């Protein structure tokens, strides 16, 4: 898997979610290319509603594929400000473009911003190697 599949400006969780937070107050969240490959064809995405409080490391939704249903863990703490409504009718977008069009939620970050334990792209790719991906 090439590095180009994982944007360098994102941070990554051990649960295979990504976070794009260009500033300290807002972030966009999705699942990684690795996660969508592991899941297979995604047929349904269940996301939290706007206004829902999410907490880093806690489930905030689920993704159903032809293989299984998997929880989505929020990599950040805050309040959901926007949901990618397109995924309700076209969940396959997550398979096609997980890091851009397949984003899932936007979050107004709680104080503290993006957790420091989230990985850089290099650290995430090391995790994938250790996991045998």
C-alpha angles and dihedrals in degrees: 000000000000126000089240089075089066118057111229094222093059127090120220136212128217086243089064100253123133131217127203109193112163090173137027098258109048138040140181118219134198142142122275129253087250091055095049091049091050092049096048122206108008113219103172138020122197111196132179119259124255108275095033116135112233127194128207111260094013126109115263103170144333143251122215120203135172086266105044150323114266130187120238112225118207109237091199140044121237144075126309109244100173138013125204095246092183089073091066091069099024110034089157088077087080089062093044100045112003097167101047121014092020095063111138113198141003116217134198098223121234119232110299096043119216113009112253092225092070111108132245117235090263092051091047092052089050088053090052090051091050089049089052096246 
